[in-house]
CSV table of C-alpha atoms and ligand atoms in Angstrom, one decimal:
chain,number,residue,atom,x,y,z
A,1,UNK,CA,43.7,-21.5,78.3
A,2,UNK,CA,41.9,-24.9,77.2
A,3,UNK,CA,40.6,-24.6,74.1
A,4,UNK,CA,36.9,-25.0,75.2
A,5,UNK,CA,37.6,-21.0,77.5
A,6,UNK,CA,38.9,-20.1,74.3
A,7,UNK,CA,35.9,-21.0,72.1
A,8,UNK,CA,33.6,-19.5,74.9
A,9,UNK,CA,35.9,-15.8,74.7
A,10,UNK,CA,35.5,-16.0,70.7
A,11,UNK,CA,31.5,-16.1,71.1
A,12,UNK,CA,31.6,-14.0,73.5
A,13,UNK,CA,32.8,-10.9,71.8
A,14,UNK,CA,30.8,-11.8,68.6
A,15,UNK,CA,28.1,-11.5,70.1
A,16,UNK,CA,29.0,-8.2,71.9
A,17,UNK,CA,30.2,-6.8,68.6
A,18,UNK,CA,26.9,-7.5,67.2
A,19,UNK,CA,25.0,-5.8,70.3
A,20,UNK,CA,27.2,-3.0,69.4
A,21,UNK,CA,26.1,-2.9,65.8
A,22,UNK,CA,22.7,-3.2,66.6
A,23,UNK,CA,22.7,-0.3,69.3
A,24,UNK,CA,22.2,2.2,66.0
A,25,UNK,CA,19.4,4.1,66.4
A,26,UNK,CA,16.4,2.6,64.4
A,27,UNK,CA,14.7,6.1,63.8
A,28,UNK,CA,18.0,7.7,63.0
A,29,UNK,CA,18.7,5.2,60.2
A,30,UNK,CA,15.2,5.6,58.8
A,31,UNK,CA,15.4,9.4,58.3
A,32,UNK,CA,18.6,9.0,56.8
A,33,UNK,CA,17.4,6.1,54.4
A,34,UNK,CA,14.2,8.5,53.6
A,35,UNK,CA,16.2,11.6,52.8
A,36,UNK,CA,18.1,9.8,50.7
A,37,UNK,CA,15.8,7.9,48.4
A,38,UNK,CA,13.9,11.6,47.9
A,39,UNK,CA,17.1,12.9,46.6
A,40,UNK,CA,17.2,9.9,44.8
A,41,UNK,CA,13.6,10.4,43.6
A,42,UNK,CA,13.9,13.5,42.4
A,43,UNK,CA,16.9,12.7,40.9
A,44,UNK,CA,15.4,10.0,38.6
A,45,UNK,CA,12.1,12.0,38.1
A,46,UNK,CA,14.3,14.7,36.3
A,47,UNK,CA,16.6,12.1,34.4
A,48,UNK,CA,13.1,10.7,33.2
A,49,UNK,CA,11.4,14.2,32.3
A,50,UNK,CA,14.9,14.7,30.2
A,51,UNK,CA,14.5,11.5,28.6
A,52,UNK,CA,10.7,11.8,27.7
A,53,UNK,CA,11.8,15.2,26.1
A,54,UNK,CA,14.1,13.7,24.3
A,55,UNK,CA,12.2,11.0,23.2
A,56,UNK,CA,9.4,13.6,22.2
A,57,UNK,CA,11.3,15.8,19.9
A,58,UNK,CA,12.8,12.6,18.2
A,59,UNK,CA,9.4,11.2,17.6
A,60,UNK,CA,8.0,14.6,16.1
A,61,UNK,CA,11.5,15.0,14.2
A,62,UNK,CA,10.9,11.5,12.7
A,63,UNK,CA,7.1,12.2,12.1
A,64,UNK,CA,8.6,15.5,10.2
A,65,UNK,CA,10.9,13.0,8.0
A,66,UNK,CA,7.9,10.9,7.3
A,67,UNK,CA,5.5,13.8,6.2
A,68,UNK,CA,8.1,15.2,4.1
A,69,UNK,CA,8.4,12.1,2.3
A,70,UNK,CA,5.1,11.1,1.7
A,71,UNK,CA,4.9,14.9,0.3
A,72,UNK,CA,7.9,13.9,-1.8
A,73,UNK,CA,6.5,10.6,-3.4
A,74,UNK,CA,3.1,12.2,-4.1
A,75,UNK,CA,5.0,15.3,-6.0
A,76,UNK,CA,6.6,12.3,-7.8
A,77,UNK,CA,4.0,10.5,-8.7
A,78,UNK,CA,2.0,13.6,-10.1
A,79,UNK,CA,4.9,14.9,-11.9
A,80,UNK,CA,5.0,11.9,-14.1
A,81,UNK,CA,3.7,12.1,-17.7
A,82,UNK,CA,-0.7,12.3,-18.2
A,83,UNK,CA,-0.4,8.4,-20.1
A,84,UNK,CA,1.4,6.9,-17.2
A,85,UNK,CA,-1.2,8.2,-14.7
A,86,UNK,CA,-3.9,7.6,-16.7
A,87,UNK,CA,-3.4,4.3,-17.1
A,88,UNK,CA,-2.6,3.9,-13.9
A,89,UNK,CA,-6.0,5.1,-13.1
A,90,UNK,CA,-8.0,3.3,-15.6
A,91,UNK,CA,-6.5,-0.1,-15.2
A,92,UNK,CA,-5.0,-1.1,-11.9
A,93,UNK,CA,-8.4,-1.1,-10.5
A,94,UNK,CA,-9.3,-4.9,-10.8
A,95,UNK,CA,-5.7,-6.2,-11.3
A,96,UNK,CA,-2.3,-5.5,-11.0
A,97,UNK,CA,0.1,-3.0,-13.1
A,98,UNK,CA,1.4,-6.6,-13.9
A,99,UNK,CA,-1.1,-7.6,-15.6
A,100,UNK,CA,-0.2,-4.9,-18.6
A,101,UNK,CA,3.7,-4.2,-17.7
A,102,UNK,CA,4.4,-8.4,-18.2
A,103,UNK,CA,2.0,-8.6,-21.2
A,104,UNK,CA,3.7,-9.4,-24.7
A,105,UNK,CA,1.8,-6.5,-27.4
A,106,UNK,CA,2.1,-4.0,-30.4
A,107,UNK,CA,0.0,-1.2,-30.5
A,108,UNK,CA,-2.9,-3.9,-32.6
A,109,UNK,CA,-2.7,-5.9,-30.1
A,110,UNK,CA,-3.1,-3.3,-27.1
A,111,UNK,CA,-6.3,-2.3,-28.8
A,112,UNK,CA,-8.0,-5.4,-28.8
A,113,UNK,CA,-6.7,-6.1,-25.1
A,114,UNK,CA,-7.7,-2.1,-24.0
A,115,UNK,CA,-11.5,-3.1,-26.3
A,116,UNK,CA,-11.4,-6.3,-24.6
A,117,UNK,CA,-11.5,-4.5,-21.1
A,118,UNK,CA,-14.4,-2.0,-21.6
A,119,UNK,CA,-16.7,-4.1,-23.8
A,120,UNK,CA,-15.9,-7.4,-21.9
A,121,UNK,CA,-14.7,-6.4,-18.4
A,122,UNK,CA,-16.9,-3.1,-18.2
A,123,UNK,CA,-13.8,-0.8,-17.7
A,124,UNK,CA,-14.8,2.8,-17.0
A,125,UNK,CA,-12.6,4.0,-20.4
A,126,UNK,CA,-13.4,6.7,-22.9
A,127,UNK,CA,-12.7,5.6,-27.2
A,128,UNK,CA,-9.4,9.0,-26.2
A,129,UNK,CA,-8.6,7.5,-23.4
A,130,UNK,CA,-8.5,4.1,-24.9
A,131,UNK,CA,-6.2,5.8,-27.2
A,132,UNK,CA,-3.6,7.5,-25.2
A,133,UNK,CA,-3.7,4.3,-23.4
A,134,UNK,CA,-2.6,1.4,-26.4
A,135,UNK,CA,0.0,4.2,-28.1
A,136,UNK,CA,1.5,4.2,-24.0
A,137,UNK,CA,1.2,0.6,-23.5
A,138,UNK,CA,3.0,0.0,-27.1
A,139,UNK,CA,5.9,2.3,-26.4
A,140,UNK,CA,6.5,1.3,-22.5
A,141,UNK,CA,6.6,-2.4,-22.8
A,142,UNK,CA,7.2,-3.2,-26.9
A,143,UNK,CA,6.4,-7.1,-28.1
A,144,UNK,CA,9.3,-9.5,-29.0
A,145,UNK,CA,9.7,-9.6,-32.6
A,146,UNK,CA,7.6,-12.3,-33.8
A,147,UNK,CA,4.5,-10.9,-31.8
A,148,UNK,CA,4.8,-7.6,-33.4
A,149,UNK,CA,4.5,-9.6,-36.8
A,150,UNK,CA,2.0,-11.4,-36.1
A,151,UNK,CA,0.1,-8.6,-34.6
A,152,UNK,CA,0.7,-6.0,-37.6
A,153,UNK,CA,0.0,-8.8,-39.6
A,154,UNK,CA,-3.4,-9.7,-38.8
A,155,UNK,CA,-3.9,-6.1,-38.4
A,156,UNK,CA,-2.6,-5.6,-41.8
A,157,UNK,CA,-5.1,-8.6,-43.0
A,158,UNK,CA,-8.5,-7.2,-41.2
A,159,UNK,CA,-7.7,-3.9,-42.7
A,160,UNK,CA,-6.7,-5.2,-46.2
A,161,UNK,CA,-10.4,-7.8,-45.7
A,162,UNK,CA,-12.4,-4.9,-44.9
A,163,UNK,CA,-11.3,-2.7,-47.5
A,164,UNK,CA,-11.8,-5.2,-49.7
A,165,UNK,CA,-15.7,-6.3,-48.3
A,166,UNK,CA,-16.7,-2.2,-48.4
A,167,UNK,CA,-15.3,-1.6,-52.2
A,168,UNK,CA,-17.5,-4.9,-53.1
A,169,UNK,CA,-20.3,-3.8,-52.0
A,170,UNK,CA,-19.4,0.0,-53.1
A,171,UNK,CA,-19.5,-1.8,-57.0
A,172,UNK,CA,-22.2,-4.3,-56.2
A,173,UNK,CA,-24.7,-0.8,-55.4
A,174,UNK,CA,-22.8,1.1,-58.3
A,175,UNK,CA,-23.8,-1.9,-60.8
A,176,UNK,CA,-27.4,-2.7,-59.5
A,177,UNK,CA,-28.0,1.5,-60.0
A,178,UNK,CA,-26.7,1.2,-63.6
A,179,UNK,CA,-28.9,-1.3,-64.4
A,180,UNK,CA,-32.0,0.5,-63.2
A,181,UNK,CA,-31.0,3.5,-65.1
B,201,HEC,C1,-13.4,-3.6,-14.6
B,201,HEC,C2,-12.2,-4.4,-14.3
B,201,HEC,C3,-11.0,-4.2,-15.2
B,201,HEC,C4,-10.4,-3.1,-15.6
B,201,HEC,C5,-10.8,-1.6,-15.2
B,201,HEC,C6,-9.3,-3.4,-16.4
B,201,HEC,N1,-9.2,-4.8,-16.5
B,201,HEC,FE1,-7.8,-5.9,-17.4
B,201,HEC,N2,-8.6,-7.6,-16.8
B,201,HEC,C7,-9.8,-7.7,-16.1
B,201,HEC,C8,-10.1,-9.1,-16.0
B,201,HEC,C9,-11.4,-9.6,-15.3
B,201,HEC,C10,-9.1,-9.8,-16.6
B,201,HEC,C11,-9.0,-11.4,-16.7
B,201,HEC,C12,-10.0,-11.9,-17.8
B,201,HEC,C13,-9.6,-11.4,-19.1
B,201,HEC,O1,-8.4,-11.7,-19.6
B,201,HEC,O2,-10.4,-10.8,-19.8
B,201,HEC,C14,-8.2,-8.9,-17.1
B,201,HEC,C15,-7.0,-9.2,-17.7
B,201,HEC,C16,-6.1,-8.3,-18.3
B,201,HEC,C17,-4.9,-8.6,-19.0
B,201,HEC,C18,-4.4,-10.1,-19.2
B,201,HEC,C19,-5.0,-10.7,-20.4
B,201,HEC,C20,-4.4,-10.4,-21.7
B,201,HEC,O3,-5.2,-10.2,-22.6
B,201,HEC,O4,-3.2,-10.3,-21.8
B,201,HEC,C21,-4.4,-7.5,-19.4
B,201,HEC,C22,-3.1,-7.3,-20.2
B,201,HEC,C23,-5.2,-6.4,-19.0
B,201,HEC,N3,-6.3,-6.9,-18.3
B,201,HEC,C24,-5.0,-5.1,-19.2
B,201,HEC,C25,-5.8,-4.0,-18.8
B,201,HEC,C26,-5.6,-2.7,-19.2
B,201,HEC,C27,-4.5,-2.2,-20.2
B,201,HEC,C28,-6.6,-2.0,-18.6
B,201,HEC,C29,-6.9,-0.5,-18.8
B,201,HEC,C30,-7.4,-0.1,-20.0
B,201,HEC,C31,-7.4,-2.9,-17.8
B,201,HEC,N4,-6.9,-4.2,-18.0
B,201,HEC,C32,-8.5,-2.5,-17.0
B,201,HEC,C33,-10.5,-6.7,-15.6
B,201,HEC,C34,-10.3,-5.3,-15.8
């Protein structure tokens, strides 16, 4: 056999091998393929049903988690002591907490800074409140040394000038009296 016959014999039953393939029944396949991906179908529907469920009960479980601890902080955040929260309330409303918790006072000078924030800033803050306020502010975050001293000491000096000023005047009232009498 040349090798041109033997060329023509190879392409020859290629191409009835492929007539063979091809003699499948079109309408036959399709059904099959259509049955199939239904199965299929329903198949991934339920996966995806299973999934969403899933997905659901993690999302309320996590939405549980969250509620509790937002119920958690608040009970925290109530149960701390009346100066803390009052503070809190009274002067975090135009600043930050930072602008008292990084401050360098002793109790003197916590009153002129808590007087210096309702007579100059107009905060909403009652003479008690005022109170509970500088004796919190003094204990939570105490000066360094040398402000205390300085502090107590001018403290020490307005009290000590005052005094002095209202017994002067005491004697200067006593002494004009005698001399009407
Ligand atoms: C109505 C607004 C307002 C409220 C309420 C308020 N502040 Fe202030 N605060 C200011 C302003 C404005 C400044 C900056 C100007 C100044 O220093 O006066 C300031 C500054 C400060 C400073 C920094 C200056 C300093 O003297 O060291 C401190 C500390 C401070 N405030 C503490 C307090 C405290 C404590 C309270 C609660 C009793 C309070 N503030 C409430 C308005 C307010």
């Amino acid at each position: 056999m040349s090798r041109r016959a033997a060329g023509t014999a190879i392409a020859l039953a290629l191409l009835i091998a492929s007539a063979a393939r091809a003699d499948v029944d079109p309408s036959e396949y399709g059904t099959r393929s259509s049955l199939r991906s239904e199965a299929e179908r329903q198949r991934l529907q339920r996966e995806l049903s299973r999934e969403r469920a899933v997905e659901a009960g993690r999302d309320a479980e996590r939405r549980a988690e969250a509620a509790g601890r937002l119920a958690a902080e608040q009970a925290r955040l109530e149960g701390r002591p009346w100066p803390v929260r009052l503070t809190e309330a009274r002067c975090t409303a135009c600043h930050p907490a930072t602008n008292y918790s990084l401050a360098d006072h002793a109790l003197p000078g916590w009153w002129m800074v808590a007087l210096r924030m309702r007579f100059m800033n107009d905060a909403p803050v009652t003479w008690g409140e005022m109170r509970i306020i500088a004796r919190h502010l003094a204990e939570t975050y105490p000066a360094r040394r040398e402000t205390a001293l300085i502090e107590w000491g001018l403290a020490g000096g307005a009290l000590a000038a005052g005094t002095w000023l209202t017994l002067r005047r005491r004697r200067r009232a006593m002494q004009s009296s005698d001399k009407e009498s």
